[in-house]
PDB file of C-alpha atoms and ligand atoms in Angstrom:
ATOM      1  CA  MET W   1      -3.444  -4.299  14.678  1.00 43.00           C
ATOM      2  CA  ASN W   2      -4.737  -0.903  14.876  1.00 46.00           C
ATOM      3  CA  ASP W   3      -4.655   1.294  11.546  1.00 55.00           C
ATOM      4  CA  LYS W   4      -2.284   3.937  13.972  1.00 63.00           C
ATOM      5  CA  ASN W   5       0.230   1.197  13.408  1.00 75.00           C
ATOM      6  CA  LEU W   6       0.316   0.993   9.831  1.00 94.00           C
ATOM      7  CA  LEU W   7       2.880   3.022   7.490  1.00 97.00           C
ATOM      8  CA  ASP W   8       3.065   4.735   4.432  1.00 97.00           C
ATOM      9  CA  VAL W   9       6.500   3.906   4.115  1.00 98.00           C
ATOM     10  CA  LEU W  10       8.590   0.894   5.036  1.00 98.00           C
ATOM     11  CA  ILE W  11      12.508   1.353   4.438  1.00 98.00           C
ATOM     12  CA  PHE W  12      15.211  -1.857   5.090  1.00 98.00           C
ATOM     13  CA  ALA W  13      18.483  -1.240   5.775  1.00 98.00           C
ATOM     14  CA  PRO W  14      21.264  -3.262   5.712  1.00 96.00           C
ATOM     15  CA  HIS W  15      23.277  -1.788   8.548  1.00 93.00           C
ATOM     16  CA  PRO W  16      22.009   0.468  11.292  1.00 92.00           C
ATOM     17  CA  ASP W  17      22.841   3.929   9.307  1.00 92.00           C
ATOM     18  CA  ASP W  18      22.267   3.119   5.926  1.00 96.00           C
ATOM     19  CA  ALA W  19      18.427   4.459   5.682  1.00 98.00           C
ATOM     20  CA  GLU W  20      20.028   7.534   7.050  1.00 97.00           C
ATOM     21  CA  ILE W  21      23.192   8.030   4.532  1.00 97.00           C
ATOM     22  CA  GLY W  22      20.729   7.082   1.435  1.00 98.00           C
ATOM     23  CA  MET W  23      17.748   8.722   2.518  1.00 98.00           C
ATOM     24  CA  GLY W  24      17.596  10.743   5.510  1.00 98.00           C
ATOM     25  CA  GLY W  25      16.867  14.064   3.742  1.00 98.00           C
ATOM     26  CA  THR W  26      13.966  12.181   2.248  1.00 98.00           C
ATOM     27  CA  ILE W  27      12.764  10.589   5.274  1.00 98.00           C
ATOM     28  CA  LEU W  28      12.738  14.065   7.180  1.00 98.00           C
ATOM     29  CA  LYS W  29      10.734  15.420   3.798  1.00 98.00           C
ATOM     30  CA  LEU W  30       8.306  12.523   4.092  1.00 98.00           C
ATOM     31  CA  VAL W  31       7.552  12.776   8.242  1.00 98.00           C
ATOM     32  CA  ALA W  32       7.025  16.576   7.794  1.00 97.00           C
ATOM     33  CA  SER W  33       4.497  15.875   5.299  1.00 97.00           C
ATOM     34  CA  GLY W  34       2.606  13.630   7.427  1.00 97.00           C
ATOM     35  CA  LYS W  35       3.817   9.997   6.069  1.00 97.00           C
ATOM     36  CA  ARG W  36       4.443   7.756   8.718  1.00 97.00           C
ATOM     37  CA  VAL W  37       7.709   6.207   7.994  1.00 98.00           C
ATOM     38  CA  GLY W  38       9.232   3.091   9.389  1.00 98.00           C
ATOM     39  CA  VAL W  39      13.108   1.686   9.326  1.00 98.00           C
ATOM     40  CA  ILE W  40      13.927  -1.979   9.589  1.00 98.00           C
ATOM     41  CA  ASP W  41      17.580  -2.350   9.913  1.00 97.00           C
ATOM     42  CA  LEU W  42      18.875  -6.237   8.824  1.00 96.00           C
ATOM     43  CA  CYS W  43      21.408  -6.443  11.472  1.00 93.00           C
ATOM     44  CA  ARG W  44      23.066  -4.746  14.538  1.00 88.00           C
ATOM     45  CA  GLY W  45      26.017  -3.648  12.976  1.00 83.00           C
ATOM     46  CA  GLU W  46      28.031  -6.009  15.519  1.00 75.00           C
ATOM     47  CA  LEU W  47      30.784  -6.658  12.633  1.00 72.00           C
ATOM     48  CA  GLY W  48      31.864  -2.683  12.269  1.00 69.00           C
ATOM     49  CA  THR W  49      35.055  -1.805  12.810  1.00 65.00           C
ATOM     50  CA  LYS W  50      34.128   1.458  14.844  1.00 69.00           C
ATOM     51  CA  GLY W  51      31.799   1.252  17.754  1.00 72.00           C
ATOM     52  CA  ASP W  52      29.847  -1.966  18.944  1.00 77.00           C
ATOM     53  CA  ALA W  53      26.029  -3.515  18.493  1.00 77.00           C
ATOM     54  CA  GLU W  54      25.440  -1.735  22.274  1.00 83.00           C
ATOM     55  CA  ILE W  55      26.613   1.643  21.144  1.00 86.00           C
ATOM     56  CA  ARG W  56      25.252   1.364  17.884  1.00 87.00           C
ATOM     57  CA  ALA W  57      21.733   0.647  19.496  1.00 89.00           C
ATOM     58  CA  ARG W  58      21.940   4.213  21.426  1.00 92.00           C
ATOM     59  CA  GLU W  59      22.855   5.778  18.264  1.00 94.00           C
ATOM     60  CA  VAL W  60      20.188   4.218  16.052  1.00 95.00           C
ATOM     61  CA  GLU W  61      17.578   5.535  19.198  1.00 96.00           C
ATOM     62  CA  ALA W  62      19.067   9.062  18.700  1.00 96.00           C
ATOM     63  CA  ALA W  63      18.571   8.950  15.182  1.00 97.00           C
ATOM     64  CA  SER W  64      15.564   7.624  14.862  1.00 97.00           C
ATOM     65  CA  ARG W  65      14.140  10.458  17.304  1.00 97.00           C
ATOM     66  CA  LEU W  66      15.649  13.118  15.325  1.00 97.00           C
ATOM     67  CA  LEU W  67      14.216  11.748  12.277  1.00 98.00           C
ATOM     68  CA  GLY W  68      10.533  11.255  13.742  1.00 97.00           C
ATOM     69  CA  LEU W  69      10.095   7.844  12.760  1.00 97.00           C
ATOM     70  CA  HIS W  70       6.989   6.193  13.627  1.00 97.00           C
ATOM     71  CA  TYR W  71       8.689   2.841  13.859  1.00 97.00           C
ATOM     72  CA  ARG W  72      12.263   1.428  14.125  1.00 97.00           C
ATOM     73  CA  GLY W  73      12.692  -2.265  14.176  1.00 96.00           C
ATOM     74  CA  ASN W  74      15.371  -5.029  13.320  1.00 96.00           C
ATOM     75  CA  LEU W  75      15.653  -8.321  11.770  1.00 96.00           C
ATOM     76  CA  ASP W  76      18.492  -9.382  13.054  1.00 94.00           C
ATOM     77  CA  LEU W  77      20.327 -11.348  10.177  1.00 95.00           C
ATOM     78  CA  GLY W  78      23.749 -11.055  11.083  1.00 90.00           C
ATOM     79  CA  ASP W  79      26.008  -8.449  10.149  1.00 88.00           C
ATOM     80  CA  GLY W  80      28.428  -9.757   7.349  1.00 88.00           C
ATOM     81  CA  ARG W  81      26.221 -12.601   6.748  1.00 92.00           C
ATOM     82  CA  ILE W  82      22.798 -10.956   5.237  1.00 95.00           C
ATOM     83  CA  MET W  83      21.868 -13.560   2.486  1.00 96.00           C
ATOM     84  CA  ASP W  84      19.281 -13.375   0.198  1.00 97.00           C
ATOM     85  CA  THR W  85      17.755 -16.648   1.457  1.00 97.00           C
ATOM     86  CA  HIS W  86      14.144 -17.870   1.524  1.00 97.00           C
ATOM     87  CA  GLU W  87      13.842 -17.960   5.324  1.00 97.00           C
ATOM     88  CA  ASN W  88      15.283 -14.070   5.110  1.00 98.00           C
ATOM     89  CA  ARG W  89      12.913 -13.114   2.456  1.00 98.00           C
ATOM     90  CA  LEU W  90       9.544 -14.785   4.530  1.00 98.00           C
ATOM     91  CA  LYS W  91      10.994 -12.485   7.591  1.00 98.00           C
ATOM     92  CA  ALA W  92      10.947  -9.099   5.340  1.00 98.00           C
ATOM     93  CA  ALA W  93       7.708 -10.241   3.599  1.00 98.00           C
ATOM     94  CA  GLU W  94       5.950 -10.686   6.931  1.00 98.00           C
ATOM     95  CA  ALA W  95       7.331  -7.262   7.942  1.00 97.00           C
ATOM     96  CA  ILE W  96       5.731  -5.677   4.449  1.00 97.00           C
ATOM     97  CA  ARG W  97       2.610  -7.432   5.294  1.00 97.00           C
ATOM     98  CA  ARG W  98       2.529  -6.691   9.097  1.00 97.00           C
ATOM     99  CA  PHE W  99       2.677  -2.679   8.504  1.00 97.00           C
ATOM    100  CA  ARG W 100       0.793  -2.786   4.803  1.00 97.00           C
ATOM    101  CA  SER W 101       2.959  -0.060   3.954  1.00 95.00           C
ATOM    102  CA  PRO W 102       2.174   0.728  -0.153  1.00 96.00           C
ATOM    103  CA  HIS W 103       5.741   2.130  -0.566  1.00 97.00           C
ATOM    104  CA  VAL W 104       8.978  -0.312   0.247  1.00 98.00           C
ATOM    105  CA  PHE W 105      12.361   1.029  -0.219  1.00 98.00           C
ATOM    106  CA  THR W 106      15.651  -1.045  -0.035  1.00 98.00           C
ATOM    107  CA  CYS W 107      19.274  -0.508  -0.839  1.00 96.00           C
ATOM    108  CA  THR W 108      20.254  -0.864  -4.475  1.00 97.00           C
ATOM    109  CA  PRO W 109      21.719  -4.391  -5.215  1.00 95.00           C
ATOM    110  CA  GLN W 110      24.330  -2.703  -7.430  1.00 93.00           C
ATOM    111  CA  ASP W 111      26.613  -1.891  -4.260  1.00 92.00           C
ATOM    112  CA  PRO W 112      30.226  -3.153  -3.510  1.00 90.00           C
ATOM    113  CA  HIS W 113      29.190  -4.302  -0.107  1.00 92.00           C
ATOM    114  CA  PRO W 114      27.933  -8.054  -0.059  1.00 94.00           C
ATOM    115  CA  ASP W 115      25.624  -7.142   2.773  1.00 95.00           C
ATOM    116  CA  HIS W 116      23.999  -4.316   0.613  1.00 96.00           C
ATOM    117  CA  ARG W 117      23.808  -6.160  -2.504  1.00 96.00           C
ATOM    118  CA  ALA W 118      22.081  -9.355  -0.449  1.00 97.00           C
ATOM    119  CA  ALA W 119      19.591  -6.683   1.090  1.00 97.00           C
ATOM    120  CA  GLY W 120      18.591  -5.245  -2.460  1.00 97.00           C
ATOM    121  CA  GLU W 121      17.593  -8.610  -3.791  1.00 97.00           C
ATOM    122  CA  MET W 122      16.474 -10.142  -0.807  1.00 98.00           C
ATOM    123  CA  VAL W 123      14.006  -7.253   0.115  1.00 98.00           C
ATOM    124  CA  GLN W 124      12.735  -7.215  -3.779  1.00 97.00           C
ATOM    125  CA  ALA W 125      11.900 -10.521  -3.495  1.00 98.00           C
ATOM    126  CA  ALA W 126      10.005 -10.094  -0.320  1.00 98.00           C
ATOM    127  CA  TYR W 127       8.125  -7.522  -1.599  1.00 98.00           C
ATOM    128  CA  PHE W 128       7.041  -9.844  -4.641  1.00 97.00           C
ATOM    129  CA  LEU W 129       6.161 -12.733  -2.054  1.00 98.00           C
ATOM    130  CA  ALA W 130       4.436 -10.476   0.403  1.00 98.00           C
ATOM    131  CA  ARG W 131       1.375 -10.316  -2.230  1.00 97.00           C
ATOM    132  CA  LEU W 132       1.232 -14.214  -2.834  1.00 97.00           C
ATOM    133  CA  PRO W 133      -1.710 -15.455  -0.626  1.00 96.00           C
ATOM    134  CA  LYS W 134      -0.404 -18.903  -0.686  1.00 96.00           C
ATOM    135  CA  VAL W 135       3.090 -17.690   0.797  1.00 96.00           C
ATOM    136  CA  GLU W 136       2.359 -18.230   4.467  1.00 95.00           C
ATOM    137  CA  THR W 137       3.595 -15.851   7.195  1.00 97.00           C
ATOM    138  CA  GLU W 138       1.877 -14.729  10.146  1.00 97.00           C
ATOM    139  CA  SER W 139      -0.164 -11.729   8.470  1.00 97.00           C
ATOM    140  CA  PRO W 140      -2.240 -12.061   5.581  1.00 97.00           C
ATOM    141  CA  ALA W 141      -0.823 -11.030   1.861  1.00 98.00           C
ATOM    142  CA  PHE W 142      -0.465  -7.446   1.147  1.00 97.00           C
ATOM    143  CA  SER W 143       0.275  -6.074  -2.380  1.00 97.00           C
ATOM    144  CA  ALA W 144       2.653  -3.069  -1.952  1.00 96.00           C
ATOM    145  CA  LYS W 145       2.846  -0.821  -4.937  1.00 95.00           C
ATOM    146  CA  HIS W 146       6.295   0.586  -5.356  1.00 94.00           C
ATOM    147  CA  CYS W 147       9.658  -1.155  -4.196  1.00 97.00           C
ATOM    148  CA  PHE W 148      12.178   1.579  -4.758  1.00 98.00           C
ATOM    149  CA  TYR W 149      16.052   1.208  -4.109  1.00 98.00           C
ATOM    150  CA  TYR W 150      18.026   3.999  -2.332  1.00 98.00           C
ATOM    151  CA  PHE W 151      21.788   4.721  -3.392  1.00 97.00           C
ATOM    152  CA  LEU W 152      24.807   4.897  -1.159  1.00 94.00           C
ATOM    153  CA  HIS W 153      27.773   4.824  -3.561  1.00 88.00           C
ATOM    154  CA  GLU W 154      27.122   4.632  -7.018  1.00 88.00           C
ATOM    155  CA  MET W 155      25.432   6.748  -9.418  1.00 90.00           C
ATOM    156  CA  GLN W 156      25.038   5.284 -12.678  1.00 92.00           C
ATOM    157  CA  HIS W 157      21.651   3.382 -11.655  1.00 94.00           C
ATOM    158  CA  ILE W 158      20.062   6.614 -10.338  1.00 97.00           C
ATOM    159  CA  THR W 159      16.664   7.058 -12.276  1.00 95.00           C
ATOM    160  CA  PHE W 160      14.959   9.701 -10.007  1.00 95.00           C
ATOM    161  CA  ALA W 161      16.139  12.042  -7.128  1.00 97.00           C
ATOM    162  CA  VAL W 162      14.378  13.903  -4.380  1.00 98.00           C
ATOM    163  CA  ASP W 163      15.616  17.481  -3.664  1.00 98.00           C
ATOM    164  CA  ILE W 164      16.833  17.541  -0.052  1.00 98.00           C
ATOM    165  CA  THR W 165      18.560  20.820  -0.339  1.00 98.00           C
ATOM    166  CA  ASP W 166      16.112  22.182   2.647  1.00 98.00           C
ATOM    167  CA  GLN W 167      16.799  18.993   4.741  1.00 98.00           C
ATOM    168  CA  PHE W 168      20.381  18.500   4.069  1.00 98.00           C
ATOM    169  CA  GLU W 169      21.846  20.263   7.575  1.00 97.00           C
ATOM    170  CA  ILE W 170      19.231  18.421   9.641  1.00 97.00           C
ATOM    171  CA  LYS W 171      20.429  15.337   7.490  1.00 97.00           C
ATOM    172  CA  MET W 172      23.934  16.244   8.853  1.00 96.00           C
ATOM    173  CA  ASP W 173      22.812  16.292  12.326  1.00 95.00           C
ATOM    174  CA  VAL W 174      20.979  12.838  12.307  1.00 96.00           C
ATOM    175  CA  LEU W 175      24.239  11.313  10.811  1.00 95.00           C
ATOM    176  CA  ARG W 176      26.294  12.955  13.782  1.00 92.00           C
ATOM    177  CA  ALA W 177      23.902  10.964  16.148  1.00 93.00           C
ATOM    178  CA  PHE W 178      26.227   8.169  14.656  1.00 89.00           C
ATOM    179  CA  ARG W 179      29.220   9.592  16.919  1.00 85.00           C
ATOM    180  CA  SER W 180      31.282   5.850  16.663  1.00 83.00           C
ATOM    181  CA  GLN W 181      30.380   6.142  13.111  1.00 80.00           C
ATOM    182  CA  PHE W 182      31.036   9.426  11.773  1.00 79.00           C
ATOM    183  CA  VAL W 183      31.970  11.908  14.431  1.00 76.00           C
ATOM    184  CA  ASP W 184      35.024   9.943  16.650  1.00 67.00           C
ATOM    185  CA  PRO W 185      35.565   6.754  14.957  1.00 62.00           C
ATOM    186  CA  ASP W 186      38.151   4.835  16.504  1.00 62.00           C
ATOM    187  CA  LEU W 187      40.063   3.328  13.672  1.00 63.00           C
ATOM    188  CA  PRO W 188      42.937   1.393  13.355  1.00 62.00           C
ATOM    189  CA  PRO W 189      45.971   2.503  11.612  1.00 61.00           C
ATOM    190  CA  ASP W 190      45.633   0.051   8.316  1.00 63.00           C
ATOM    191  CA  TYR W 191      42.097   0.829   8.486  1.00 58.00           C
ATOM    192  CA  LYS W 192      41.628   1.485   4.459  1.00 57.00           C
ATOM    193  CA  TYR W 193      38.820   1.572   1.553  1.00 53.00           C
ATOM    194  CA  VAL W 194      35.878   0.674   3.913  1.00 51.00           C
ATOM    195  CA  GLY W 195      35.224   4.020   5.541  1.00 54.00           C
ATOM    196  CA  THR W 196      37.100   7.010   6.123  1.00 57.00           C
ATOM    197  CA  SER W 197      37.110   9.734   9.154  1.00 61.00           C
ATOM    198  CA  ASP W 198      35.925  12.253   6.718  1.00 79.00           C
ATOM    199  CA  TYR W 199      32.668  10.027   5.747  1.00 84.00           C
ATOM    200  CA  LEU W 200      30.389  12.916   6.061  1.00 90.00           C
ATOM    201  CA  ARG W 201      32.327  14.956   3.664  1.00 90.00           C
ATOM    202  CA  GLN W 202      31.945  12.329   1.521  1.00 91.00           C
ATOM    203  CA  ILE W 203      28.209  12.028   1.694  1.00 94.00           C
ATOM    204  CA  GLU W 204      28.161  16.126   1.275  1.00 96.00           C
ATOM    205  CA  ALA W 205      29.793  15.633  -1.782  1.00 95.00           C
ATOM    206  CA  TYR W 206      27.972  12.608  -2.947  1.00 96.00           C
ATOM    207  CA  ASN W 207      24.501  14.519  -2.367  1.00 98.00           C
ATOM    208  CA  ARG W 208      25.821  17.537  -4.010  1.00 98.00           C
ATOM    209  CA  THR W 209      26.709  15.809  -6.984  1.00 97.00           C
ATOM    210  CA  ILE W 210      23.448  14.268  -7.496  1.00 98.00           C
ATOM    211  CA  GLY W 211      21.806  17.579  -6.641  1.00 98.00           C
ATOM    212  CA  GLY W 212      23.764  19.147  -9.585  1.00 97.00           C
ATOM    213  CA  ARG W 213      21.962  16.429 -11.938  1.00 96.00           C
ATOM    214  CA  ILE W 214      18.533  17.858 -10.876  1.00 96.00           C
ATOM    215  CA  GLY W 215      19.262  21.425 -10.848  1.00 96.00           C
ATOM    216  CA  ALA W 216      19.194  21.298  -6.774  1.00 98.00           C
ATOM    217  CA  VAL W 217      22.055  22.111  -4.298  1.00 98.00           C
ATOM    218  CA  TYR W 218      21.645  18.501  -2.497  1.00 98.00           C
ATOM    219  CA  ALA W 219      19.679  15.687  -3.810  1.00 98.00           C
ATOM    220  CA  GLU W 220      19.024  11.893  -2.864  1.00 98.00           C
ATOM    221  CA  GLY W 221      18.918   9.568  -5.756  1.00 98.00           C
ATOM    222  CA  TYR W 222      16.724   6.396  -6.285  1.00 98.00           C
ATOM    223  CA  ALA W 223      15.712   3.820  -8.940  1.00 97.00           C
ATOM    224  CA  SER W 224      12.272   2.119  -9.324  1.00 95.00           C
ATOM    225  CA  ASP W 225      11.487  -1.671  -9.625  1.00 91.00           C
ATOM    226  CA  ARG W 226       9.324  -0.575 -12.126  1.00 90.00           C
ATOM    227  CA  PRO W 227       8.135   2.007 -14.611  1.00 91.00           C
ATOM    228  CA  ILE W 228       6.678   5.340 -12.993  1.00 89.00           C
ATOM    229  CA  PRO W 229       4.175   7.374 -14.889  1.00 87.00           C
ATOM    230  CA  LEU W 230       4.948  10.934 -15.765  1.00 85.00           C
ATOM    231  CA  SER W 231       2.589  13.184 -16.819  1.00 83.00           C
ATOM    232  CA  LEU W 232       4.585  14.455 -19.849  1.00 83.00           C
ATOM    233  CA  PRO W 233       2.220  17.975 -20.872  1.00 80.00           C
ATOM    234  CA  THR W 234       2.552  18.837 -17.294  1.00 78.00           C
ATOM    235  CA  ILE W 235       6.639  17.984 -16.855  1.00 74.00           C
ATOM    236  CA  ILE W 236       7.471  19.826 -20.265  1.00 77.00           C
ATOM    237  CA  GLU W 237       7.781  23.384 -19.524  1.00 69.00           C
TER     238      GLU W 237
HETATM  239 ZN1   ZN I 301      25.763  -0.611   5.376  1.00 95.36          ZN
END
């Protein structure tokens, strides 16, 4: 593989809009700073009440362009059926090895959606397995440096946050590229408690609340699988 194809950051998303919801502002920031960022969706969103797989594929393409992603792929593990199995772990481990990305992101397993929970556990295991030479996949073993979790709903487990105030409006434009999900969702009358027609405003409130906790207007929250060293003398003002 040509070095040009390697990534600095590899993000796994259970559904084809979760990376944008959880860390769209951070992705914009990373790409603007010259980092090579890729997203691998774990399914095609074919079970979604809003839109269908074909519409969602077009929306993913539009959103990826707006974000400036260097790669967008899909492991096609089945919407509503994403499971933390050994077979799926190996597929994700192979992706980590292939792109040799030192920084891996996945959705937090502390999430009410079963696909999100499974994606968090499965990718965390894959990140570990990817470094073991005797675990065989197509590409050779690779030790990534970090596995970070991004958040879609809850805040209790966030341990650090990224200020996305300057990126927030573009993040909203990226999310509007998912027209079937956020702009003109065709919702059945009894559709409740899954997602609502004003979901963009919910995301705004969520990012605003996290921002408030770090003295920023908008922020996205994260956790790390291991302690992150902080240089105490320099952060104490
Ligand atoms: Zn999702």
